Each structure stands twice: as C-alpha cells, then as structure tokens.
PDB file of C-alpha atoms and ligand atoms in Angstrom:
ATOM      1  CA  MET S 349     -10.413 157.878 228.019  1.00  0.00           C
ATOM      2  CA  GLU S 350      -9.949 155.736 224.955  1.00  0.00           C
ATOM      3  CA  THR S 351     -12.010 156.964 222.677  1.00  0.00           C
ATOM      4  CA  SER S 352     -12.304 161.208 222.088  1.00  0.00           C
ATOM      5  CA  GLU S 353     -15.103 163.522 223.353  1.00  0.00           C
ATOM      6  CA  PRO S 354     -12.161 165.832 224.778  1.00  0.00           C
ATOM      7  CA  LEU S 355     -15.282 168.691 225.306  1.00  0.00           C
ATOM      8  CA  VAL S 356     -17.826 167.190 226.954  1.00  0.00           C
ATOM      9  CA  ALA S 357     -14.522 165.140 229.841  1.00  0.00           C
ATOM     10  CA  ARG S 358     -14.332 168.950 230.290  1.00  0.00           C
ATOM     11  CA  HIS S 359     -16.796 169.725 232.158  1.00  0.00           C
ATOM     12  CA  VAL S 360     -15.886 166.907 233.939  1.00  0.00           C
ATOM     13  CA  LEU S 361     -12.871 168.448 234.967  1.00  0.00           C
ATOM     14  CA  GLU S 362     -15.244 170.999 236.809  1.00  0.00           C
ATOM     15  CA  PHE S 363     -17.835 168.579 238.415  1.00  0.00           C
ATOM     16  CA  PRO S 364     -19.328 169.620 239.759  1.00  0.00           C
ATOM     17  CA  GLY S 365     -19.753 173.256 239.391  1.00  0.00           C
ATOM     18  CA  GLY S 366     -19.566 172.299 235.570  1.00  0.00           C
ATOM     19  CA  TYR S 367     -22.886 172.177 235.750  1.00  0.00           C
ATOM     20  CA  THR S 368     -24.232 174.731 238.094  1.00  0.00           C
ATOM     21  CA  ARG S 369     -23.165 177.411 237.193  1.00  0.00           C
ATOM     22  CA  SER S 370     -24.734 178.153 233.639  1.00  0.00           C
ATOM     23  CA  THR S 371     -29.071 178.657 234.170  1.00  0.00           C
ATOM     24  CA  GLY S 372     -30.270 179.536 231.000  1.00  0.00           C
ATOM     25  CA  PRO S 373     -33.724 178.061 230.044  1.00  0.00           C
ATOM     26  CA  VAL S 374     -31.988 174.510 228.691  1.00  0.00           C
ATOM     27  CA  ILE S 375     -29.577 173.497 231.759  1.00  0.00           C
ATOM     28  CA  GLY S 376     -32.151 174.434 234.093  1.00  0.00           C
ATOM     29  CA  ARG S 377     -34.327 172.919 231.591  1.00  0.00           C
ATOM     30  CA  PHE S 378     -32.083 169.597 232.771  1.00  0.00           C
ATOM     31  CA  LEU S 379     -31.199 170.544 236.198  1.00  0.00           C
ATOM     32  CA  THR S 380     -34.648 170.515 236.922  1.00  0.00           C
ATOM     33  CA  GLU S 381     -35.610 166.704 235.195  1.00  0.00           C
ATOM     34  CA  LEU S 382     -32.383 166.059 237.246  1.00  0.00           C
ATOM     35  CA  ARG S 383     -34.731 167.265 240.431  1.00  0.00           C
ATOM     36  CA  ALA S 384     -37.548 165.163 239.409  1.00  0.00           C
ATOM     37  CA  GLY S 385     -35.511 161.923 239.044  1.00  0.00           C
ATOM     38  CA  ARG S 386     -35.380 162.083 234.898  1.00  0.00           C
ATOM     39  CA  ILE S 387     -32.641 162.944 232.785  1.00  0.00           C
ATOM     40  CA  VAL S 388     -33.436 164.914 229.839  1.00  0.00           C
ATOM     41  CA  GLY S 389     -31.379 165.248 226.156  1.00  0.00           C
ATOM     42  CA  VAL S 390     -32.500 168.281 224.041  1.00  0.00           C
ATOM     43  CA  ARG S 391     -32.926 167.438 220.524  1.00  0.00           C
ATOM     44  CA  THR S 392     -31.511 169.548 217.622  1.00  0.00           C
ATOM     45  CA  ALA S 393     -32.461 170.551 214.423  1.00  0.00           C
ATOM     46  CA  GLU S 394     -30.715 167.470 212.777  1.00  0.00           C
ATOM     47  CA  GLY S 395     -32.947 165.389 215.189  1.00  0.00           C
ATOM     48  CA  ARG S 396     -29.819 164.306 217.820  1.00  0.00           C
ATOM     49  CA  VAL S 397     -29.952 164.390 221.360  1.00  0.00           C
ATOM     50  CA  LEU S 398     -27.753 166.056 223.133  1.00  0.00           C
ATOM     51  CA  VAL S 399     -27.238 164.189 226.926  1.00  0.00           C
ATOM     52  CA  PRO S 400     -26.128 167.028 228.790  1.00  0.00           C
ATOM     53  CA  PRO S 401     -28.669 169.397 226.561  1.00  0.00           C
ATOM     54  CA  LEU S 402     -26.611 172.566 225.001  1.00  0.00           C
ATOM     55  CA  GLU S 403     -28.492 175.762 223.394  1.00  0.00           C
ATOM     56  CA  TYR S 404     -26.408 174.918 220.628  1.00  0.00           C
ATOM     57  CA  ASP S 405     -25.811 172.429 218.518  1.00  0.00           C
ATOM     58  CA  PRO S 406     -22.207 171.612 218.581  1.00  0.00           C
ATOM     59  CA  ALA S 407     -21.911 169.982 215.429  1.00  0.00           C
ATOM     60  CA  THR S 408     -23.367 173.067 213.318  1.00  0.00           C
ATOM     61  CA  GLY S 409     -23.370 175.960 215.726  1.00  0.00           C
ATOM     62  CA  ASP S 410     -27.415 175.649 215.658  1.00  0.00           C
ATOM     63  CA  PRO S 411     -29.371 175.734 218.417  1.00  0.00           C
ATOM     64  CA  VAL S 412     -31.561 173.108 219.167  1.00  0.00           C
ATOM     65  CA  THR S 413     -35.138 173.163 218.830  1.00  0.00           C
ATOM     66  CA  ASP S 414     -36.843 173.383 221.900  1.00  0.00           C
ATOM     67  CA  ASP S 415     -38.000 169.367 221.622  1.00  0.00           C
ATOM     68  CA  TYR S 416     -36.918 167.465 225.311  1.00  0.00           C
ATOM     69  CA  VAL S 417     -36.498 163.377 225.331  1.00  0.00           C
ATOM     70  CA  GLU S 418     -36.029 161.871 228.369  1.00  0.00           C
ATOM     71  CA  VAL S 419     -33.119 159.108 227.925  1.00  0.00           C
ATOM     72  CA  GLY S 420     -32.029 156.533 230.062  1.00  0.00           C
ATOM     73  CA  PRO S 421     -31.892 156.271 233.052  1.00  0.00           C
ATOM     74  CA  ALA S 422     -29.753 153.193 232.021  1.00  0.00           C
ATOM     75  CA  GLY S 423     -26.515 153.738 229.568  1.00  0.00           C
ATOM     76  CA  THR S 424     -23.137 152.493 228.169  1.00  0.00           C
ATOM     77  CA  VAL S 425     -20.166 153.725 228.656  1.00  0.00           C
ATOM     78  CA  THR S 426     -17.712 154.627 226.020  1.00  0.00           C
ATOM     79  CA  ALA S 427     -14.944 155.195 228.142  1.00  0.00           C
ATOM     80  CA  SER S 428     -13.447 155.866 231.302  1.00  0.00           C
ATOM     81  CA  ALA S 429     -10.339 156.389 233.815  1.00  0.00           C
ATOM     82  CA  TRP S 430      -9.745 154.650 236.894  1.00  0.00           C
ATOM     83  CA  VAL S 431      -8.737 157.139 240.171  1.00  0.00           C
ATOM     84  CA  GLN S 432      -7.662 154.760 242.797  1.00  0.00           C
ATOM     85  CA  GLU S 433      -7.519 157.960 245.097  1.00  0.00           C
ATOM     86  CA  PRO S 434      -9.464 159.821 245.342  1.00  0.00           C
ATOM     87  CA  ARG S 435      -9.766 163.638 246.323  1.00  0.00           C
ATOM     88  CA  PRO S 436     -12.282 165.127 248.830  1.00  0.00           C
ATOM     89  CA  GLU S 437     -13.451 166.914 246.065  1.00  0.00           C
ATOM     90  CA  HIS S 438     -14.688 163.291 244.351  1.00  0.00           C
ATOM     91  CA  PRO S 439     -17.889 162.491 244.414  1.00  0.00           C
ATOM     92  CA  LEU S 440     -17.273 159.465 245.906  1.00  0.00           C
ATOM     93  CA  ASP S 441     -14.820 157.763 248.662  1.00  0.00           C
ATOM     94  CA  ARG S 442     -13.186 154.971 247.387  1.00  0.00           C
ATOM     95  CA  PRO S 443     -11.820 154.338 244.228  1.00  0.00           C
ATOM     96  CA  PHE S 444     -14.094 154.502 241.207  1.00  0.00           C
ATOM     97  CA  ALA S 445     -14.237 155.269 237.207  1.00  0.00           C
ATOM     98  CA  TRP S 446     -15.052 158.619 235.577  1.00  0.00           C
ATOM     99  CA  ALA S 447     -16.605 157.275 232.349  1.00  0.00           C
ATOM    100  CA  LEU S 448     -18.196 158.756 229.277  1.00  0.00           C
ATOM    101  CA  ILE S 449     -21.809 156.918 229.456  1.00  0.00           C
ATOM    102  CA  ARG S 450     -24.067 156.974 226.221  1.00  0.00           C
ATOM    103  CA  LEU S 451     -27.170 157.271 228.243  1.00  0.00           C
ATOM    104  CA  ASP S 452     -30.602 154.965 225.848  1.00  0.00           C
ATOM    105  CA  GLY S 453     -31.828 157.128 223.206  1.00  0.00           C
ATOM    106  CA  ALA S 454     -28.380 159.764 223.998  1.00  0.00           C
ATOM    107  CA  ASP S 455     -26.179 160.230 220.768  1.00  0.00           C
ATOM    108  CA  THR S 456     -23.678 162.226 222.733  1.00  0.00           C
ATOM    109  CA  ALA S 457     -22.188 160.543 225.937  1.00  0.00           C
ATOM    110  CA  LEU S 458     -22.335 162.236 229.616  1.00  0.00           C
ATOM    111  CA  VAL S 459     -19.676 162.236 231.704  1.00  0.00           C
ATOM    112  CA  HIS S 460     -20.205 161.085 235.823  1.00  0.00           C
ATOM    113  CA  ALA S 461     -18.283 158.502 238.294  1.00  0.00           C
ATOM    114  CA  VAL S 462     -19.117 155.402 238.293  1.00  0.00           C
ATOM    115  CA  ASP S 463     -19.011 153.264 241.203  1.00  0.00           C
ATOM    116  CA  ALA S 464     -17.031 149.873 240.148  1.00  0.00           C
ATOM    117  CA  GLY S 465     -15.089 148.497 242.646  1.00  0.00           C
ATOM    118  CA  ASP S 466     -12.696 147.454 240.185  1.00  0.00           C
ATOM    119  CA  PRO S 467     -11.198 148.872 237.208  1.00  0.00           C
ATOM    120  CA  LYS S 468     -11.701 145.129 235.744  1.00  0.00           C
ATOM    121  CA  GLU S 469     -15.677 145.482 236.335  1.00  0.00           C
ATOM    122  CA  LEU S 470     -15.586 148.860 233.488  1.00  0.00           C
ATOM    123  CA  ARG S 471     -15.058 148.377 229.673  1.00  0.00           C
ATOM    124  CA  PRO S 472     -16.246 150.316 226.947  1.00  0.00           C
ATOM    125  CA  GLY S 473     -19.668 148.067 226.560  1.00  0.00           C
ATOM    126  CA  THR S 474     -20.318 148.425 230.068  1.00  0.00           C
ATOM    127  CA  ARG S 475     -23.751 148.642 231.124  1.00  0.00           C
ATOM    128  CA  VAL S 476     -24.442 150.957 233.692  1.00  0.00           C
ATOM    129  CA  ARG S 477     -27.384 152.777 236.132  1.00  0.00           C
ATOM    130  CA  PRO S 478     -27.530 156.273 237.536  1.00  0.00           C
ATOM    131  CA  VAL S 479     -27.815 155.333 241.521  1.00  0.00           C
ATOM    132  CA  TRP S 480     -29.876 158.520 242.780  1.00  0.00           C
ATOM    133  CA  ARG S 481     -29.644 160.846 246.326  1.00  0.00           C
ATOM    134  CA  GLU S 482     -32.421 160.494 247.941  1.00  0.00           C
ATOM    135  CA  ARG S 483     -32.299 164.649 249.052  1.00  0.00           C
ATOM    136  CA  ARG S 484     -32.774 165.794 245.194  1.00  0.00           C
ATOM    137  CA  GLU S 485     -31.239 169.916 244.795  1.00  0.00           C
ATOM    138  CA  GLY S 486     -31.248 170.917 240.999  1.00  0.00           C
ATOM    139  CA  GLY S 487     -27.812 169.642 239.728  1.00  0.00           C
ATOM    140  CA  ILE S 488     -25.438 166.947 238.671  1.00  0.00           C
ATOM    141  CA  THR S 489     -24.971 165.297 241.636  1.00  0.00           C
ATOM    142  CA  ASP S 490     -28.570 164.299 241.882  1.00  0.00           C
ATOM    143  CA  ILE S 491     -27.050 161.552 240.994  1.00  0.00           C
ATOM    144  CA  ALA S 492     -24.669 160.015 242.842  1.00  0.00           C
ATOM    145  CA  CYS S 493     -22.628 157.981 241.010  1.00  0.00           C
ATOM    146  CA  PHE S 494     -23.552 155.001 238.032  1.00  0.00           C
ATOM    147  CA  ARG S 495     -23.194 151.511 238.797  1.00  0.00           C
ATOM    148  CA  PRO S 496     -22.628 148.715 236.745  1.00  0.00           C
ATOM    149  CA  GLU S 497     -26.553 147.495 235.830  1.00  0.00           C
ATOM    150  CA  VAL S 498     -26.778 143.551 236.690  1.00  0.00           C
ATOM    151  CA  THR S 499     -26.719 140.637 233.785  1.00  0.00           C
ATOM    152  CA  MET S 500     -28.212 137.662 236.431  1.00  0.00           C
ATOM    153  CA  ILE S 501     -29.987 135.732 234.085  1.00  0.00           C
ATOM    154  CA  VAL S 502     -33.598 135.901 236.069  1.00  0.00           C
ATOM    155  CA  SER S 503     -34.231 133.400 238.149  1.00  0.00           C
ATOM    156  CA  PRO S 504     -37.664 133.964 239.610  1.00  0.00           C
ATOM    157  CA  VAL S 505     -37.100 131.410 242.548  1.00  0.00           C
ATOM    158  CA  ARG S 506     -33.566 131.827 244.167  1.00  0.00           C
ATOM    159  CA  PRO S 507     -30.898 129.473 244.187  1.00  0.00           C
ATOM    160  CA  GLU S 508     -31.354 129.358 248.022  1.00  0.00           C
ATOM    161  CA  TYR S 509     -34.629 127.387 248.061  1.00  0.00           C
ATOM    162  CA  ARG S 510     -32.846 125.367 245.060  1.00  0.00           C
ATOM    163  CA  ILE S 511     -30.579 123.614 247.735  1.00  0.00           C
ATOM    164  CA  GLN S 512     -33.506 123.790 250.672  1.00  0.00           C
ATOM    165  CA  ALA S 513     -35.570 122.549 248.378  1.00  0.00           C
ATOM    166  CA  GLY S 514     -37.441 120.983 250.883  1.00  0.00           C
ATOM    167  CA  GLY S 515     -41.020 121.697 253.000  1.00  0.00           C
ATOM    168  CA  ALA S 516     -40.574 125.363 252.706  1.00  0.00           C
ATOM    169  CA  LEU S 517     -40.320 125.259 248.289  1.00  0.00           C
ATOM    170  CA  ARG S 518     -43.343 122.822 248.417  1.00  0.00           C
ATOM    171  CA  THR S 519     -44.936 125.226 250.349  1.00  0.00           C
ATOM    172  CA  PHE S 520     -44.836 128.273 248.152  1.00  0.00           C
ATOM    173  CA  LEU S 521     -45.601 126.898 245.185  1.00  0.00           C
ATOM    174  CA  GLU S 522     -48.220 125.350 246.157  1.00  0.00           C
ATOM    175  CA  GLY S 523     -49.048 128.053 247.032  1.00  0.00           C
ATOM    176  CA  VAL S 524     -48.046 129.741 243.702  1.00  0.00           C
ATOM    177  CA  ARG S 525     -50.451 126.601 241.763  1.00  0.00           C
ATOM    178  CA  ARG S 526     -53.440 127.665 243.645  1.00  0.00           C
ATOM    179  CA  GLY S 527     -52.744 132.178 242.388  1.00  0.00           C
ATOM    180  CA  VAL S 528     -51.548 132.949 245.946  1.00  0.00           C
ATOM    181  CA  PHE S 529     -48.469 134.083 247.289  1.00  0.00           C
ATOM    182  CA  LEU S 530     -47.347 132.265 250.626  1.00  0.00           C
ATOM    183  CA  GLY S 531     -44.589 134.303 252.779  1.00  0.00           C
ATOM    184  CA  GLY S 532     -43.670 133.792 256.243  1.00  0.00           C
ATOM    185  CA  ARG S 533     -43.640 135.199 259.471  1.00  0.00           C
ATOM    186  CA  CYS S 534     -40.691 135.116 261.260  1.00  0.00           C
ATOM    187  CA  PRO S 535     -42.002 135.121 265.609  1.00  0.00           C
ATOM    188  CA  GLY S 536     -39.100 136.593 266.650  1.00  0.00           C
ATOM    189  CA  CYS S 537     -38.390 139.902 264.565  1.00  0.00           C
ATOM    190  CA  ALA S 538     -41.876 140.566 262.921  1.00  0.00           C
ATOM    191  CA  LYS S 539     -40.426 140.148 259.473  1.00  0.00           C
ATOM    192  CA  VAL S 540     -42.783 138.507 256.786  1.00  0.00           C
ATOM    193  CA  TYR S 541     -40.298 137.113 254.139  1.00  0.00           C
ATOM    194  CA  VAL S 542     -41.760 135.713 250.337  1.00  0.00           C
ATOM    195  CA  PRO S 543     -40.638 132.860 249.410  1.00  0.00           C
ATOM    196  CA  PHE S 544     -42.095 131.308 252.639  1.00  0.00           C
ATOM    197  CA  ARG S 545     -38.721 129.635 254.095  1.00  0.00           C
ATOM    198  CA  ALA S 546     -38.745 127.681 256.941  1.00  0.00           C
ATOM    199  CA  SER S 547     -36.521 129.861 259.453  1.00  0.00           C
ATOM    200  CA  CYS S 548     -35.400 133.792 259.569  1.00  0.00           C
ATOM    201  CA  PRO S 549     -32.125 134.484 257.526  1.00  0.00           C
ATOM    202  CA  GLU S 550     -32.122 138.393 260.168  1.00  0.00           C
ATOM    203  CA  CYS S 551     -33.003 136.378 263.836  1.00  0.00           C
ATOM    204  CA  GLY S 552     -32.673 132.698 262.906  1.00  0.00           C
ATOM    205  CA  SER S 553     -36.370 131.969 264.163  1.00  0.00           C
ATOM    206  CA  ARG S 554     -38.219 128.976 262.861  1.00  0.00           C
ATOM    207  CA  ILE S 555     -41.067 129.706 260.635  1.00  0.00           C
ATOM    208  CA  ALA S 556     -44.100 128.848 261.029  1.00  0.00           C
ATOM    209  CA  GLU S 557     -46.639 131.420 260.304  1.00  0.00           C
ATOM    210  CA  GLN S 558     -47.733 131.475 257.470  1.00  0.00           C
ATOM    211  CA  VAL S 559     -49.363 134.413 255.765  1.00  0.00           C
ATOM    212  CA  GLU S 560     -51.196 135.149 252.663  1.00  0.00           C
ATOM    213  CA  LEU S 561     -49.770 137.529 250.722  1.00  0.00           C
ATOM    214  CA  PRO S 562     -51.732 139.881 247.898  1.00  0.00           C
ATOM    215  CA  ASP S 563     -50.367 139.612 244.087  1.00  0.00           C
ATOM    216  CA  THR S 564     -49.455 143.497 243.969  1.00  0.00           C
ATOM    217  CA  GLY S 565     -46.282 144.860 244.983  1.00  0.00           C
ATOM    218  CA  THR S 566     -44.473 147.765 244.254  1.00  0.00           C
ATOM    219  CA  ILE S 567     -40.511 147.816 242.033  1.00  0.00           C
ATOM    220  CA  THR S 568     -38.089 148.708 244.307  1.00  0.00           C
ATOM    221  CA  THR S 569     -35.103 148.599 242.385  1.00  0.00           C
ATOM    222  CA  PHE S 570     -34.310 146.889 238.137  1.00  0.00           C
ATOM    223  CA  ALA S 571     -32.159 145.889 235.812  1.00  0.00           C
ATOM    224  CA  ILE S 572     -32.959 146.289 231.848  1.00  0.00           C
ATOM    225  CA  ASN S 573     -32.595 142.973 230.435  1.00  0.00           C
ATOM    226  CA  ASN S 574     -30.828 143.442 226.196  1.00  0.00           C
ATOM    227  CA  LEU S 575     -30.274 138.780 226.297  1.00  0.00           C
ATOM    228  CA  PRO S 576     -33.310 137.426 224.801  1.00  0.00           C
ATOM    229  CA  ASP S 577     -35.103 134.540 227.625  1.00  0.00           C
ATOM    230  CA  PRO S 578     -37.614 131.655 226.954  1.00  0.00           C
ATOM    231  CA  ARG S 579     -39.706 133.450 229.108  1.00  0.00           C
ATOM    232  CA  ALA S 580     -39.702 137.424 229.096  1.00  0.00           C
ATOM    233  CA  PRO S 581     -42.602 138.419 226.657  1.00  0.00           C
ATOM    234  CA  GLU S 582     -39.515 140.563 224.580  1.00  0.00           C
ATOM    235  CA  VAL S 583     -35.965 142.484 224.271  1.00  0.00           C
ATOM    236  CA  PRO S 584     -35.297 144.565 225.758  1.00  0.00           C
ATOM    237  CA  PHE S 585     -37.184 143.540 229.210  1.00  0.00           C
ATOM    238  CA  VAL S 586     -36.991 143.797 233.485  1.00  0.00           C
ATOM    239  CA  SER S 587     -36.261 142.486 236.156  1.00  0.00           C
ATOM    240  CA  ALA S 588     -37.337 143.514 238.965  1.00  0.00           C
ATOM    241  CA  TYR S 589     -36.975 143.047 242.517  1.00  0.00           C
ATOM    242  CA  ILE S 590     -40.794 143.464 242.596  1.00  0.00           C
ATOM    243  CA  LEU S 591     -42.046 144.002 247.138  1.00  0.00           C
ATOM    244  CA  LEU S 592     -45.252 142.574 247.512  1.00  0.00           C
ATOM    245  CA  ASP S 593     -47.922 144.280 249.577  1.00  0.00           C
ATOM    246  CA  GLY S 594     -47.103 143.217 253.314  1.00  0.00           C
ATOM    247  CA  ALA S 595     -44.253 141.617 252.732  1.00  0.00           C
ATOM    248  CA  ASP S 596     -40.419 142.976 254.072  1.00  0.00           C
ATOM    249  CA  ILE S 597     -38.564 141.580 251.330  1.00  0.00           C
ATOM    250  CA  PRO S 598     -38.314 141.703 247.668  1.00  0.00           C
ATOM    251  CA  MET S 599     -38.313 138.817 245.463  1.00  0.00           C
ATOM    252  CA  ILE S 600     -37.341 139.091 241.723  1.00  0.00           C
ATOM    253  CA  ALA S 601     -39.758 138.580 238.762  1.00  0.00           C
ATOM    254  CA  LEU S 602     -40.337 139.125 234.887  1.00  0.00           C
ATOM    255  CA  VAL S 603     -42.155 142.388 234.343  1.00  0.00           C
ATOM    256  CA  GLY S 604     -44.225 142.767 230.936  1.00  0.00           C
ATOM    257  CA  GLY S 605     -46.741 144.446 229.637  1.00  0.00           C
ATOM    258  CA  VAL S 606     -44.949 148.422 228.960  1.00  0.00           C
ATOM    259  CA  PRO S 607     -41.439 149.385 227.659  1.00  0.00           C
ATOM    260  CA  ALA S 608     -38.222 149.030 229.319  1.00  0.00           C
ATOM    261  CA  HIS S 609     -37.850 152.091 229.794  1.00  0.00           C
ATOM    262  CA  GLU S 610     -41.392 152.738 231.472  1.00  0.00           C
ATOM    263  CA  VAL S 611     -40.671 150.641 234.809  1.00  0.00           C
ATOM    264  CA  ARG S 612     -39.249 152.955 237.233  1.00  0.00           C
ATOM    265  CA  GLN S 613     -38.945 152.706 240.866  1.00  0.00           C
ATOM    266  CA  GLY S 614     -42.204 152.649 243.289  1.00  0.00           C
ATOM    267  CA  MET S 615     -44.139 151.736 240.847  1.00  0.00           C
ATOM    268  CA  ARG S 616     -46.921 149.883 241.644  1.00  0.00           C
ATOM    269  CA  VAL S 617     -47.326 146.279 240.036  1.00  0.00           C
ATOM    270  CA  ARG S 618     -49.546 143.021 239.916  1.00  0.00           C
ATOM    271  CA  ALA S 619     -48.845 139.525 238.610  1.00  0.00           C
ATOM    272  CA  GLU S 620     -50.838 137.967 235.691  1.00  0.00           C
ATOM    273  CA  TRP S 621     -51.122 134.728 235.633  1.00  0.00           C
ATOM    274  CA  VAL S 622     -51.382 131.886 233.510  1.00  0.00           C
ATOM    275  CA  PRO S 623     -54.233 129.722 233.044  1.00  0.00           C
ATOM    276  CA  GLU S 624     -54.843 128.023 236.079  1.00  0.00           C
ATOM    277  CA  SER S 625     -55.546 124.834 234.195  1.00  0.00           C
ATOM    278  CA  GLU S 626     -51.712 125.155 232.855  1.00  0.00           C
ATOM    279  CA  ARG S 627     -50.820 125.920 236.144  1.00  0.00           C
ATOM    280  CA  THR S 628     -47.697 123.584 237.666  1.00  0.00           C
ATOM    281  CA  LEU S 629     -46.075 123.530 240.934  1.00  0.00           C
ATOM    282  CA  SER S 630     -43.061 126.482 239.780  1.00  0.00           C
ATOM    283  CA  MET S 631     -42.932 130.025 239.483  1.00  0.00           C
ATOM    284  CA  ALA S 632     -44.091 129.983 235.469  1.00  0.00           C
ATOM    285  CA  ASN S 633     -47.287 130.441 236.685  1.00  0.00           C
ATOM    286  CA  VAL S 634     -46.697 133.610 236.846  1.00  0.00           C
ATOM    287  CA  ARG S 635     -46.311 134.763 233.642  1.00  0.00           C
ATOM    288  CA  TRP S 636     -45.010 138.201 234.984  1.00  0.00           C
ATOM    289  CA  PHE S 637     -45.653 141.213 236.892  1.00  0.00           C
ATOM    290  CA  THR S 638     -47.010 144.349 234.662  1.00  0.00           C
ATOM    291  CA  PRO S 639     -48.258 148.265 236.598  1.00  0.00           C
ATOM    292  CA  THR S 640     -51.647 148.360 238.247  1.00  0.00           C
ATOM    293  CA  GLY S 641     -51.430 152.390 237.001  1.00  0.00           C
ATOM    294  CA  GLU S 642     -51.694 153.128 240.567  1.00  0.00           C
ATOM    295  CA  GLU S 643     -49.749 155.680 241.093  1.00  0.00           C
ATOM    296  CA  ASP S 644     -46.326 155.366 241.976  1.00  0.00           C
ATOM    297  CA  ALA S 645     -45.534 153.870 245.876  1.00  0.00           C
ATOM    298  CA  GLU S 646     -43.409 156.339 247.771  1.00  0.00           C
ATOM    299  CA  LEU S 647     -40.659 153.659 249.267  1.00  0.00           C
ATOM    300  CA  SER S 648     -38.674 154.271 251.755  1.00  0.00           C
TER     301      SER S 648
HETATM  302 ZN1   ZN F 950     -36.357 137.064 262.643  1.00  0.00          ZN
END
C-alpha cells in the first residue's frame, strides 16, 4: 500500500465477511443498494461522503446523517497491492490487486479487487470501474471486481473500416448522410453488423443484404472520459457501445444530453443528427446519442 488508510484496508482482510457480518441500518442500506447495482455512501455531519458508509464519522465520532449519496460507479485507485498467487478464498482466480478505490463523489476509499491483468496497468490515479455480477445478493461481492477504465480516444468509425475503406464504408457513410444506419445481415449466421461490412468476421460469409436500422438503441458498456475531445459535449463525457435495435454488434459513439454520472448500462438512446444541410460523408453527422427517456432495456 502506498498511502495509508489502514482502517479501510482492515475490512479487506476479512473480505467478504467484513461487510456482510453487520447489517445495521447504515450497512444494510449499502448492501441493499449494491443488490440494485448502485453504490452509495453516507454523508457525515461535516458533509463528507463515507464509502462504504459507517454509522459514525471516524474523524469526529459523531453519528452520520441519513443522507445517502450515490457515488461512482467509477473511481480512482489511491493505492494497491498486487496478489500474484490468489488463494481459494480470493475473489479472482488469476493475479489481481487489492486496491483502495476512491469512487467519484466519495471522500473515503473502498477496498476491492482490481482485475488489471498486469501490475504495470495499475498505479495511484488509475481510473477503474466495477464489474457487476449478474445475480446480486446484497453483498460486497455483488461487485465481482473493478477493472481499469478504457481510456482510448473515441473514434466512431473503427480503424478496421479505415483500412478497408472500400465500398462497405462508403455504403455505410452514405446511409449516415441520409440519416440511417445501414447494417449488413450475414447469410450464413444471420448476424446483423453495423456499420455495414462486406464479410462476416464470425463465419466468413460474404454479406450482400443491407438492413436499415433505426437510430435508437441501448447502451451496453460505456466509459467516462476526462480528457477534452473537440467532438464531445463537455468534460467529463461518455463514450459508449450502443447496440442499435436490430443489430447484433454494438457500435461506439458519444453520449450527450445527460450528465456523465447518470449514464448506465441498459439506457435507451437515440441518435441526434446534425441538420441535413450540414451533413458530410462522415460519422460527424451523428452529434451523439441522447437518452430517449424510455425504461432501461434488459441486457442479455
Ligand atoms: Zn456470419
């Protein structure tokens, strides 16, 4: 551990029992929210947000308020310890790190496992995001682990299409200029790919059939980006994989019109197009995707 928050770290040594053993109203609320896929902290009388919540402010000994605040889900690693040889009781069966993670909006750090692949991928300041279990039971292990956040620069047209910039890309971009997303349906496996492509990466069949897809879809995964991008609405901004209705493969795009912390998996979104007179043969015709306000979709 590179910085010292030993009281928080001590919880980890009992992981996961340290969290599930005591369920007073404060911890109970924390666990109930975890089951719902949310992480909450509690505000102290002085206004700090404790995550995980405690019944008493460790700094002053005063009882906390009953103001619960949703935090994260992403956060910043403040310290970590690499575990090269996980033991059976550890949450991951491959090398991982125990890390102190200060979730966005929290004033204290939570301890959890980070699946970083390589210790070089992890240092104080690394941005991480939780991986939720599909079946959640109201325990700290409802979060399977954290993973480093994707910090790529968003490129709506994927590099593979730049390389193959032949007919398929042109077909797709001509569609985008008209305000439609063109996908291709594979005759072999029936998968619908968007952007349109000439051959199926899964079964190798040539794709000829074009499918017009609606400009609505569902966010499957997303990343919060803290570096400015000229195309983005603001900082932080969200880039997301969006599964257009009727497609089998998500495409990457910006999300706008919603605060970054409100974006979630399953959120329904619709493309916001630039006016027809300003359109070019590019993905810039789609300003970004904005929430439709529909109920979240179930992700399979
Ligand atoms: Zn196929």
